[in-house]
CSV table of C-alpha atoms and ligand atoms in Angstrom, one decimal:
chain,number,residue,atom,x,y,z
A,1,UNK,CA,0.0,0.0,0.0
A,2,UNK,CA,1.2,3.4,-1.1
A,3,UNK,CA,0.9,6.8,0.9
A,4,UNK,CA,-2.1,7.8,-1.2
A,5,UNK,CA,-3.9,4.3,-0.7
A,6,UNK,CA,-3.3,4.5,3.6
A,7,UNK,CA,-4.7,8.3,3.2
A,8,UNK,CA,-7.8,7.7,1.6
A,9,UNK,CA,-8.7,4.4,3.7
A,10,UNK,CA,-8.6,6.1,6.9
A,11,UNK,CA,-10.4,9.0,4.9
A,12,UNK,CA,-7.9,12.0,6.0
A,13,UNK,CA,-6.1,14.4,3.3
A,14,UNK,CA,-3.3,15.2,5.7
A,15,UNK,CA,-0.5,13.2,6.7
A,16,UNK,CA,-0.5,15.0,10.3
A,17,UNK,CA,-4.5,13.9,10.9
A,18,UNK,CA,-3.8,10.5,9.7
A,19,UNK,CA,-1.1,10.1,12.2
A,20,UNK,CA,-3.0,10.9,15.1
A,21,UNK,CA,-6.0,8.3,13.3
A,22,UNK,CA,-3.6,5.8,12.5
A,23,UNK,CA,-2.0,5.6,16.3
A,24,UNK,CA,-5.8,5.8,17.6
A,25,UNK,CA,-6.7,2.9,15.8
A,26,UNK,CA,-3.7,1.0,16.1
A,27,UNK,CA,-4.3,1.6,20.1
A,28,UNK,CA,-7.7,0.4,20.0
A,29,UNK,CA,-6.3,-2.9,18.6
A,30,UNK,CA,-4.2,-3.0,21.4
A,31,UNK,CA,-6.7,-2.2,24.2
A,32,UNK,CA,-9.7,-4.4,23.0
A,33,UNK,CA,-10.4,-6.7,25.6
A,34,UNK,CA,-11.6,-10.4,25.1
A,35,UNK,CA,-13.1,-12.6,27.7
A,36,UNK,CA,-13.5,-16.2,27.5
A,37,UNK,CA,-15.9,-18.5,29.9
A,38,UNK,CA,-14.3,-22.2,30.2
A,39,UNK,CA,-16.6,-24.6,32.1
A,40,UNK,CA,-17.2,-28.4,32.2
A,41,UNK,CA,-17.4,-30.7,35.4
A,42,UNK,CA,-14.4,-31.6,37.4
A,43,UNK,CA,-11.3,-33.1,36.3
A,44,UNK,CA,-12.9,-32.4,32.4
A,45,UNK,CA,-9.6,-30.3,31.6
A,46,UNK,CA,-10.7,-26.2,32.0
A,47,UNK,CA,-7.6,-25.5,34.1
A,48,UNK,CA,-5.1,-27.0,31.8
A,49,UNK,CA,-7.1,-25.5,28.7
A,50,UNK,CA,-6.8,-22.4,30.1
A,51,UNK,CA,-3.1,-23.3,30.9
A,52,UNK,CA,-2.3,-24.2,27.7
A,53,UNK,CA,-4.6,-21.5,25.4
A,54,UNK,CA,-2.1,-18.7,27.5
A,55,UNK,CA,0.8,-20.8,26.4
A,56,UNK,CA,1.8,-22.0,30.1
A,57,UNK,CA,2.8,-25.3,31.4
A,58,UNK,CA,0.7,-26.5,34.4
A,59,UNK,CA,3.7,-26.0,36.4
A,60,UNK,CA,4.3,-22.7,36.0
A,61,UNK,CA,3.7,-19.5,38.4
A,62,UNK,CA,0.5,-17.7,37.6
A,63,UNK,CA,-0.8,-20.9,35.9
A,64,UNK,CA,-4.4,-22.8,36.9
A,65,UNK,CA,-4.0,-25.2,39.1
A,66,UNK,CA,-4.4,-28.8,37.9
A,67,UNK,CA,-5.2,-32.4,39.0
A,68,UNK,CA,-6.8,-35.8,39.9
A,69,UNK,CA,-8.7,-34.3,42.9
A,70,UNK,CA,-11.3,-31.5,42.8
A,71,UNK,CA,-8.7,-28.0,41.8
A,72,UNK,CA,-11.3,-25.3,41.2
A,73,UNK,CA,-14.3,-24.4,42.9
A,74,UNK,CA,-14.9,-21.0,42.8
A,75,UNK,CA,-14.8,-18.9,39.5
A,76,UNK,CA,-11.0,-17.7,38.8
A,77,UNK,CA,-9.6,-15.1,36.1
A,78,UNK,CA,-6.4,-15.5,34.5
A,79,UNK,CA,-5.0,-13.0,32.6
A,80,UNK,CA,-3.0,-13.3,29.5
A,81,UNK,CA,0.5,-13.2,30.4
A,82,UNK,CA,1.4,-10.6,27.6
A,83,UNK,CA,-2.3,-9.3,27.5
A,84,UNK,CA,-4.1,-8.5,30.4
A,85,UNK,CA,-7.0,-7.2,29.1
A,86,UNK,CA,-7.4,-11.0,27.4
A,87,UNK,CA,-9.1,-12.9,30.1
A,88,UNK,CA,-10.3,-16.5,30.9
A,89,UNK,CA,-12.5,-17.5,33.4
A,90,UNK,CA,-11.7,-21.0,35.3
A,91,UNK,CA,-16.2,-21.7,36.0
A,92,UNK,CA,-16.9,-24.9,38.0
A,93,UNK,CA,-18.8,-26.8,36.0
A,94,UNK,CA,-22.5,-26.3,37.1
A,95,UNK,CA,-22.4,-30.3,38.5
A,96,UNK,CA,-20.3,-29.7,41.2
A,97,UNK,CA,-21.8,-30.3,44.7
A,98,UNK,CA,-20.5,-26.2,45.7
A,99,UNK,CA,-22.4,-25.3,42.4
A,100,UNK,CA,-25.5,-26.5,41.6
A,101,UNK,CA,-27.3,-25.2,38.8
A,102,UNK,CA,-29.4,-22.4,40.6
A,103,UNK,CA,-26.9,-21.0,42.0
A,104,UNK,CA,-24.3,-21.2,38.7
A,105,UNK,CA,-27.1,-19.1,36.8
A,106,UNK,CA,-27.1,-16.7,39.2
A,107,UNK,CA,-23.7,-16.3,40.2
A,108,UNK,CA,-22.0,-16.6,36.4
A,109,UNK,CA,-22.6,-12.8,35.0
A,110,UNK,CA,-23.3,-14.2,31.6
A,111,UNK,CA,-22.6,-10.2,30.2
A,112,UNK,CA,-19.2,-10.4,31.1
A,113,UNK,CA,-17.8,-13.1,28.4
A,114,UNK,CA,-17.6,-13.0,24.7
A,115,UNK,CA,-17.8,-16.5,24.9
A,116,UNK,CA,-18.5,-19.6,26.2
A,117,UNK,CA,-16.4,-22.7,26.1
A,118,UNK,CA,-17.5,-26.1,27.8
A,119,UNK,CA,-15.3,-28.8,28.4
A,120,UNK,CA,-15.6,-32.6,28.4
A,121,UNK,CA,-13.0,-35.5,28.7
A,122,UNK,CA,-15.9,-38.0,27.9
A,123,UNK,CA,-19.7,-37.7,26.7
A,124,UNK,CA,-21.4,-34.4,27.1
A,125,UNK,CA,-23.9,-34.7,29.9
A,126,UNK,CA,-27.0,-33.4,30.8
A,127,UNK,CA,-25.6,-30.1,33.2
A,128,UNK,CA,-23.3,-29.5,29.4
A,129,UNK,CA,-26.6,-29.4,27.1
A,130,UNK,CA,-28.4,-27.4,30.3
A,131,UNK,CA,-25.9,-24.8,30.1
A,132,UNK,CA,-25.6,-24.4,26.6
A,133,UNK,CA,-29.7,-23.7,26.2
A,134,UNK,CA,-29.1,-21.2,29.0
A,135,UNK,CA,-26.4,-19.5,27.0
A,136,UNK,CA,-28.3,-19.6,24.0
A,137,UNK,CA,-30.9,-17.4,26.0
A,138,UNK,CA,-28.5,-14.9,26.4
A,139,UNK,CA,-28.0,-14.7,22.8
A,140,UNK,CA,-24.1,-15.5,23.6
A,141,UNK,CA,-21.8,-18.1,21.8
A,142,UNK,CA,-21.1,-21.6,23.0
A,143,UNK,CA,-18.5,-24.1,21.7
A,144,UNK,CA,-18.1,-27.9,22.8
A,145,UNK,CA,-14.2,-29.2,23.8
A,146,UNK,CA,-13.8,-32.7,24.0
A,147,UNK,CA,-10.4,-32.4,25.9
A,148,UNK,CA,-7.8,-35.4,26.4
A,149,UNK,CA,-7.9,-36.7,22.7
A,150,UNK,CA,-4.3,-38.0,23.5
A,151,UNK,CA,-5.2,-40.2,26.1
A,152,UNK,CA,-7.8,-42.1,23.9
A,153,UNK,CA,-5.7,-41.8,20.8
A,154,UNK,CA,-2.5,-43.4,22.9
A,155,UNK,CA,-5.2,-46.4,24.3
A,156,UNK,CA,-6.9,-47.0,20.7
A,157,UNK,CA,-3.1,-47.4,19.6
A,158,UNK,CA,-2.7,-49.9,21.3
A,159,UNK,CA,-5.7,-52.0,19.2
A,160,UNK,CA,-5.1,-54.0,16.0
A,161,UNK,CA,-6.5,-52.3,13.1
A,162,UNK,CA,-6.0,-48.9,14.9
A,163,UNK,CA,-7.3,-46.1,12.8
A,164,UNK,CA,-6.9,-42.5,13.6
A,165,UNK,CA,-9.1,-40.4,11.6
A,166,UNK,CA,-11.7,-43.5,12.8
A,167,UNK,CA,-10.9,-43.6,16.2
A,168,UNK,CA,-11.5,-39.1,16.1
A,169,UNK,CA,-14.7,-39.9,14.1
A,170,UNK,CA,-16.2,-42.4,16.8
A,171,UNK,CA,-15.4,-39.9,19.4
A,172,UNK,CA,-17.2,-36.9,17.4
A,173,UNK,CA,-20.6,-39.0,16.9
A,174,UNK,CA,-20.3,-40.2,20.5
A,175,UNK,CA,-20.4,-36.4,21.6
A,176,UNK,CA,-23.1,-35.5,19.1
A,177,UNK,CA,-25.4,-38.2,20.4
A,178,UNK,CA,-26.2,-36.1,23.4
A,179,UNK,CA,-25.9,-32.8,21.6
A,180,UNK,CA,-29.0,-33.2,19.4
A,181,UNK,CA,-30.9,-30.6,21.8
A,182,UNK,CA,-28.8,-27.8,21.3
A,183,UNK,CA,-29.0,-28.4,17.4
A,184,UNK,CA,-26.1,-30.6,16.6
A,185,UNK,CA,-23.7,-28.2,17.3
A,186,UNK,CA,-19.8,-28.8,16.3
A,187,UNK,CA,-17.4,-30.6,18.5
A,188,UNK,CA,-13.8,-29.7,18.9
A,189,UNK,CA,-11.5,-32.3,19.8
A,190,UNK,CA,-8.4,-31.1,21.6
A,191,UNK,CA,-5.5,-32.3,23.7
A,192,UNK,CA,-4.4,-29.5,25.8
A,193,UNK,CA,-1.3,-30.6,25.9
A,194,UNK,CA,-0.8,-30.6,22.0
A,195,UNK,CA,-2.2,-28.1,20.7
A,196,UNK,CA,-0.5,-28.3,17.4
A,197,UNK,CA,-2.8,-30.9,16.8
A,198,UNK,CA,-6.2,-32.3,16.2
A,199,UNK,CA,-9.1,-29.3,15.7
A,200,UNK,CA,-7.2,-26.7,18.0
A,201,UNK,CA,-6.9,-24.5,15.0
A,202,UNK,CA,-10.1,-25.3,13.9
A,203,UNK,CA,-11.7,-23.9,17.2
A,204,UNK,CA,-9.5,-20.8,16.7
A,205,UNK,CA,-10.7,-20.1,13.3
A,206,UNK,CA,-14.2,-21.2,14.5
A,207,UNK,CA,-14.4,-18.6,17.2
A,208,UNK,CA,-12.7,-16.0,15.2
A,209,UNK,CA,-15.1,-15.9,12.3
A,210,UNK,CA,-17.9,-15.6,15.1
A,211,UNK,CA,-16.1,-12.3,16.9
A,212,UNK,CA,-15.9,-8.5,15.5
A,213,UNK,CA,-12.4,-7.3,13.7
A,214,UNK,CA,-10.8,-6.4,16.9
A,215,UNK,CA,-11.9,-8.9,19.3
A,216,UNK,CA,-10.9,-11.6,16.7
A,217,UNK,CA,-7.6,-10.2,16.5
A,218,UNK,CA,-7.5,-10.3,20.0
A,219,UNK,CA,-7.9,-14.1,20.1
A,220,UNK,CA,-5.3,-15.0,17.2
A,221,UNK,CA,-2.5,-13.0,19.4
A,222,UNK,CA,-3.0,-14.7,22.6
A,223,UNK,CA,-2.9,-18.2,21.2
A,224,UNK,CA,0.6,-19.3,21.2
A,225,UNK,CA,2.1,-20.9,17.5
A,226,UNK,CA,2.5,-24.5,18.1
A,227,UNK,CA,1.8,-24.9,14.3
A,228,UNK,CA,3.2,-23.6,10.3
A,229,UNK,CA,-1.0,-22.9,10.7
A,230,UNK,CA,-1.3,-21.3,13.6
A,231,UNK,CA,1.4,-18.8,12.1
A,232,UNK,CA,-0.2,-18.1,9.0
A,233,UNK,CA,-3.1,-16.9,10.7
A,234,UNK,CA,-0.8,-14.6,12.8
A,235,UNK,CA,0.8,-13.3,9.8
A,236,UNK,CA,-2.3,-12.6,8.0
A,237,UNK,CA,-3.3,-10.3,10.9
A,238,UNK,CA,0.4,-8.8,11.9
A,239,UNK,CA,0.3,-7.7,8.3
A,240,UNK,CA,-2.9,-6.1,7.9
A,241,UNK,CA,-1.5,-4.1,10.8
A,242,UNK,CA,1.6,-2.4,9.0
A,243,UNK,CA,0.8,0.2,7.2
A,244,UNK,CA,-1.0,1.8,10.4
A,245,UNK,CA,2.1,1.4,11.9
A,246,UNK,CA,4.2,2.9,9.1
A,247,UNK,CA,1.9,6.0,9.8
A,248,UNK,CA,1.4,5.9,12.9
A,249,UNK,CA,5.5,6.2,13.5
A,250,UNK,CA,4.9,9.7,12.2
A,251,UNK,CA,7.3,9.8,9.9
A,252,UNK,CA,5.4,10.9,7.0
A,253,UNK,CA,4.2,13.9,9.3
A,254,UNK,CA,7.8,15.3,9.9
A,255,UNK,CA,9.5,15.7,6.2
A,256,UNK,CA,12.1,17.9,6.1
A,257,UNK,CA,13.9,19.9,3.3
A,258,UNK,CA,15.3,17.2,0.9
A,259,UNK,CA,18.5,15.7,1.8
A,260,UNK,CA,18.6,17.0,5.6
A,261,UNK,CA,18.6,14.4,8.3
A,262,UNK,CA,15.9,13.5,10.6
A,263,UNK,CA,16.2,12.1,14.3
A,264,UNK,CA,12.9,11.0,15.2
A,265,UNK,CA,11.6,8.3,17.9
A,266,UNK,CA,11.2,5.5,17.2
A,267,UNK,CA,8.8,4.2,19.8
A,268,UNK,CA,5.9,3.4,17.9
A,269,UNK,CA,7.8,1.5,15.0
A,270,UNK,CA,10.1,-0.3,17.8
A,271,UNK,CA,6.5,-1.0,19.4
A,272,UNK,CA,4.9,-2.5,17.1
A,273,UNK,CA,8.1,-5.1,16.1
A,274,UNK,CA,8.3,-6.0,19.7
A,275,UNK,CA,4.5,-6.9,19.9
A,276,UNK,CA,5.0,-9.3,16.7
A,277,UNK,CA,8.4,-10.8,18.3
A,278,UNK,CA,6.7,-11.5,20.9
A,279,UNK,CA,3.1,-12.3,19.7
A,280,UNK,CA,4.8,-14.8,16.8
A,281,UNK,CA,6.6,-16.5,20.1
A,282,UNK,CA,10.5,-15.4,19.5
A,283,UNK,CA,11.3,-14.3,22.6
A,284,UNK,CA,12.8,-15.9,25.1
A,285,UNK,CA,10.1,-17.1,27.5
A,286,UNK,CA,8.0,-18.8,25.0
A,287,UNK,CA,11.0,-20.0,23.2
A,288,UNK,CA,11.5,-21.9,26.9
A,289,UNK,CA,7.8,-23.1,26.9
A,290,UNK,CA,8.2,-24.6,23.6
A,291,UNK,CA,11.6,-26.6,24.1
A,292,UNK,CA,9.8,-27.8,27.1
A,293,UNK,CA,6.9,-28.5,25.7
A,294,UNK,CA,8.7,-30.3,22.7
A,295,UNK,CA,11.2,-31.4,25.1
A,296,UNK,CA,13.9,-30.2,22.8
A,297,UNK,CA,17.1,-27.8,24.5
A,298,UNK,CA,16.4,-23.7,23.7
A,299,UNK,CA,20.0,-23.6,22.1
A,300,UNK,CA,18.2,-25.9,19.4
A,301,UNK,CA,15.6,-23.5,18.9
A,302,UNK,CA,17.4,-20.6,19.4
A,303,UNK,CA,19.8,-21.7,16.8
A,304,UNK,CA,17.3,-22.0,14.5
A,305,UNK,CA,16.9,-18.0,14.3
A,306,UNK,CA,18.9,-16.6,11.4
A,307,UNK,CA,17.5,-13.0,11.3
A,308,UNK,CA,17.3,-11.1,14.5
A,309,UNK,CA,14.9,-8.6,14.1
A,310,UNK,CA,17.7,-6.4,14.5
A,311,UNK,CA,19.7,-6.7,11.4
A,312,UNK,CA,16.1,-6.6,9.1
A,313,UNK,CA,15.6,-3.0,10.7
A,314,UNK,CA,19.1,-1.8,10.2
A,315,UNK,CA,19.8,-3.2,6.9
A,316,UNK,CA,16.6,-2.7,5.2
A,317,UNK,CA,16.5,1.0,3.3
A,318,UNK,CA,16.5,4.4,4.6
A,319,UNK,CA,16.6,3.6,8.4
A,320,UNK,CA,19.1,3.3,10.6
A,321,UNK,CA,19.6,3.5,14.1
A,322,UNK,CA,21.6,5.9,16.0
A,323,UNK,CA,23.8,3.7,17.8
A,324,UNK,CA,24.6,1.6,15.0
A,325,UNK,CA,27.2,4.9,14.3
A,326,UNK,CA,29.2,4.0,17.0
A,327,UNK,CA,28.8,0.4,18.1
A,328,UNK,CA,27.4,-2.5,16.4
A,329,UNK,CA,24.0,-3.9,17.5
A,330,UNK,CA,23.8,-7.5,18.3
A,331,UNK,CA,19.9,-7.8,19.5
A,332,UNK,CA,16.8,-6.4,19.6
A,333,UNK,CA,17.5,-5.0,23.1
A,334,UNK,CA,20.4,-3.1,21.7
A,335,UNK,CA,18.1,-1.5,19.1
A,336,UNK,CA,15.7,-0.7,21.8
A,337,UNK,CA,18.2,0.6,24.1
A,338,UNK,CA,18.9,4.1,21.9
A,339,UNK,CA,15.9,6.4,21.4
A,340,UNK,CA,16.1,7.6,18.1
A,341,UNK,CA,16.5,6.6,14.3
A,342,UNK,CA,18.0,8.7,12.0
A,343,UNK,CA,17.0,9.1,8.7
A,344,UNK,CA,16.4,11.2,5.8
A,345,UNK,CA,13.4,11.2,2.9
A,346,UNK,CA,12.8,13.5,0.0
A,347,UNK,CA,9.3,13.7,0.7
A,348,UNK,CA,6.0,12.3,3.0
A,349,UNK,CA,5.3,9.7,0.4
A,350,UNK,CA,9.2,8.0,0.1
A,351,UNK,CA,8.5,8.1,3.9
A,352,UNK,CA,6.1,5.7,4.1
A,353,UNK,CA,7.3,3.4,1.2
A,354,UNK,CA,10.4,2.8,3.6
A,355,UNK,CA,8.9,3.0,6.9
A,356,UNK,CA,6.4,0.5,5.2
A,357,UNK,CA,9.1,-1.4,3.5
A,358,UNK,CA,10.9,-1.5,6.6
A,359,UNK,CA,8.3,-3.3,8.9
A,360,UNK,CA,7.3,-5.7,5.7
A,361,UNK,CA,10.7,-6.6,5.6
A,362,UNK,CA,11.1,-7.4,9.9
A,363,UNK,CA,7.8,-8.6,9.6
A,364,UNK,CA,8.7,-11.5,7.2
A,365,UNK,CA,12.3,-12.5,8.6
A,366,UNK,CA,10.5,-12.8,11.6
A,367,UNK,CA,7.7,-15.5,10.5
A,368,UNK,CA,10.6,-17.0,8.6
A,369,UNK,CA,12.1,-17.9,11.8
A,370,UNK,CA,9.4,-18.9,13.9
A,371,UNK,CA,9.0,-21.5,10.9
A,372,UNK,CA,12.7,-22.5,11.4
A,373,UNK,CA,11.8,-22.8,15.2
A,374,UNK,CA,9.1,-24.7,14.6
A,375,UNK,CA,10.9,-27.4,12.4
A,376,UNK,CA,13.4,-27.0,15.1
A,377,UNK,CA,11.2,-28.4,17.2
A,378,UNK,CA,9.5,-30.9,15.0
A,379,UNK,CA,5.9,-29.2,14.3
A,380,UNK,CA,6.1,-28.6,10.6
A,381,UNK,CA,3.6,-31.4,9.7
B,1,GTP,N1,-3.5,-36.3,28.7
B,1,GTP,C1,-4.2,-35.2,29.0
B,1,GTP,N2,-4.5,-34.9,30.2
B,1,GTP,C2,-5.2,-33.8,30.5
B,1,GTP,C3,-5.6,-32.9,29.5
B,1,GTP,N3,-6.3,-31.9,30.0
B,1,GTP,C4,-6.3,-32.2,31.3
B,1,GTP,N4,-5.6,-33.3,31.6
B,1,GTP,C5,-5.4,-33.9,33.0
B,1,GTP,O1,-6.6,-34.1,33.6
B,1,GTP,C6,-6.6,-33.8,35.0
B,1,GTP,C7,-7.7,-32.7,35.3
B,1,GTP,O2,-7.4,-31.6,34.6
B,1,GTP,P1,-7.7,-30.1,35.2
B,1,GTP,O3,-7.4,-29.1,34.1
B,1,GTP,O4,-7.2,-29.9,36.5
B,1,GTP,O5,-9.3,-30.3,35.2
B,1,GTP,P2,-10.4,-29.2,35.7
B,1,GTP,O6,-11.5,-29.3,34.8
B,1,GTP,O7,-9.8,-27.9,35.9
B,1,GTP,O8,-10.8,-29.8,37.2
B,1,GTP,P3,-11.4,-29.0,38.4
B,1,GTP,O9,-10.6,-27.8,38.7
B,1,GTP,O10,-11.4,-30.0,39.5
B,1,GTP,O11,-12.8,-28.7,38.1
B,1,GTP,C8,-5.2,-33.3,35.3
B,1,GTP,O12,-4.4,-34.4,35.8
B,1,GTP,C9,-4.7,-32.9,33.9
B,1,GTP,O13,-3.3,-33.1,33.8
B,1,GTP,C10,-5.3,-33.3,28.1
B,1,GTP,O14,-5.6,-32.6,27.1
B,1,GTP,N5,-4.6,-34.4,27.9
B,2,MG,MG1,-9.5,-26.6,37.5
């Protein structure tokens, strides 16, 4: 997208308005919140869903308690750990003894989620289909999780004749059976512990096509990329954000007389490559939570990075950063460590071609390597 093309879709003449509309909207991205209701009865799975939908192990601090025994009996929040204003909602399922049905309807503020999920290891019951008519009433959105397709795949492997596709089929109709009331809805089979595969994605794209622009967007960054899938659905979003970034750095607003050097901040560009570092799963804490999830070493994984962000913004076009006159930078931190870029353009719309150009460019070598990280650690099926 050229200058002229960014102008007219956020309707403004002048680069200075657009800036100011372009870091509005790119904020509102940012600050859209998302909350997510997972129910089911006890020992069903919500806590490790929720676990693993935030890209945490079990184990880890801030993560949902887990277990054999009874875990969670009161409602819980747990906030995304790079997004807190993504929320799920740990809800005892409505056939615990603490919880009965009554007292569920009138203690769950059904006005507070976007959505529902509810969660199953085996058959949905009759407290699953009661909910999901209740849910309907409030003209809110349900999906059905059969959880802890691993365990069942792992037993029916054991069988002669063993079938996959036909073991996830049985499963499917099993669920359906008692699902007829709520009109035959879909059911997502999951294993919280690989997400990468069976209909994980599915439910993403399921729940996404259901939500408005921005809450949707809001759901494909907090999902973590434990699939070549899952990250072409985060780049089709990351890039649909870039030219509002390349205007929203401002760059296009501050032109100067041809030739003559501009020092400008470079927050909002710097921003924005950090949220996709971090959002496609390069940095350093979720490269940990995949080589433990994988059980592969981080060096592995880490060595399967060949373009830090760094060297795509410093060797791509018209800008360069400050420091790298006098010492060389070696990682994103070091970028991030000086304040300003400088630069020069001849006018508003070369601006934007390189500022545009620019993110493109970080943008891509980025989702190159989180492929090479995911081959790395041996989910490129
Ligand atoms: N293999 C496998 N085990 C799972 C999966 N999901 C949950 N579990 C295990 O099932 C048990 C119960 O999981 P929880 O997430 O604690 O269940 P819960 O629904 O939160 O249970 P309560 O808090 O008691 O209501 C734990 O031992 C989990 O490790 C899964 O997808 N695969
Ligand atoms: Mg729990």
């Amino acid at each position: 997208m050229d200058l002229s093309g960014a102008l007219q879709r956020l309707g403004e003449d002048d680069p200075n308005a657009a800036v100011a509309k372009a870091k509005e909207q790119l904020e509102s991205f940012d600050s859209v919140t998302l909350n997510i209701a997972v129910t089911g009865e006890t020992g069903a799975g919500k806590s490790a869903f929720i676990n693993a939908f935030r890209g945490l192990g079990d184990d880890d601090d801030n993560s949902a308690p887990t277990g054999i025994t009874e875990t969670t009996a009161q409602m819980t929040m747990y906030t995304h750990p790079t997004k807190s204003n993504i929320r799920l909602w740990d809800l005892p399922g409505i056939g615990m003894p603490k919880f009965k049905a009554n007292k569920f309807l009138k203690e769950v503020k059904f006005e507070t989620y976007d959505l529902f999920i509810i969660i199953s290891s085996e058959r949905f019951k009759e407290n699953d289909v009661f909910l999901a008519k209740e849910i309907q009433k409030k003209k809110k959105s349900f999906y059905f999780v059969r959880t802890k397709i691993d365990n069942d795949i792992r037993s029916e492997a054991q069988k002669r004749n063993f079938n996959e596709q036909q073991v996830l089929c049985t499963i499917r109709e099993n669920c359906n059976r008692n699902l007829k009331e709520v009109g035959n809805p879909k059911v997502f089979l999951i294993s919280s512990y690989d997400l990468g595969k069976y209909d994980f994605q599915d439910l993403v794209d399921t729940i996404e096509s259901d939500l408005s622009e921005h809450k949707s967007f809001a759901l494909v960054r907090s999902v973590p990329v434990y699939s070549l899938a899952m990250l072409e659905k985060k780049k089709e979003y990351l890039e649909k954000l870039i030219w509002l970034a390349a205007l929203a750095s401002g760059l296009v607003a501050l032109v100067p007389h041809p030739g003559v050097s501009l020092f400008i901040d470079k927050t909002v560009l710097m921003n924005f490559l950090v949220m996709c570092h971090c959002n496609l799963g390069l940095n350093e804490k979720s490269l940990i939570k995949l080589s433990e999830r994988m059980d592969k070493p981080v060096s592995q994984l880490q060595s399967a990075i060949k373009y830090p962000v760094t060297l795509a913004v410093v060797n791509t076009l018209a800008i360069r950063p400050r420091t790298s006159m006098t010492k060389p930078l070696k990682s994103l931190e070091d970028l991030l460590d000086s304040k300003f870029l400088v630069t020069s353009f001849m006018n508003a719309a070369e601006a934007f071609k390189a500022t545009h150009t620019v993110l493109s460019g970080a943008l891509n070598d980025m989702i190159n390597d989180m492929r090479h990280v995911l081959q790395a650690a041996g989910l490129d099926e």
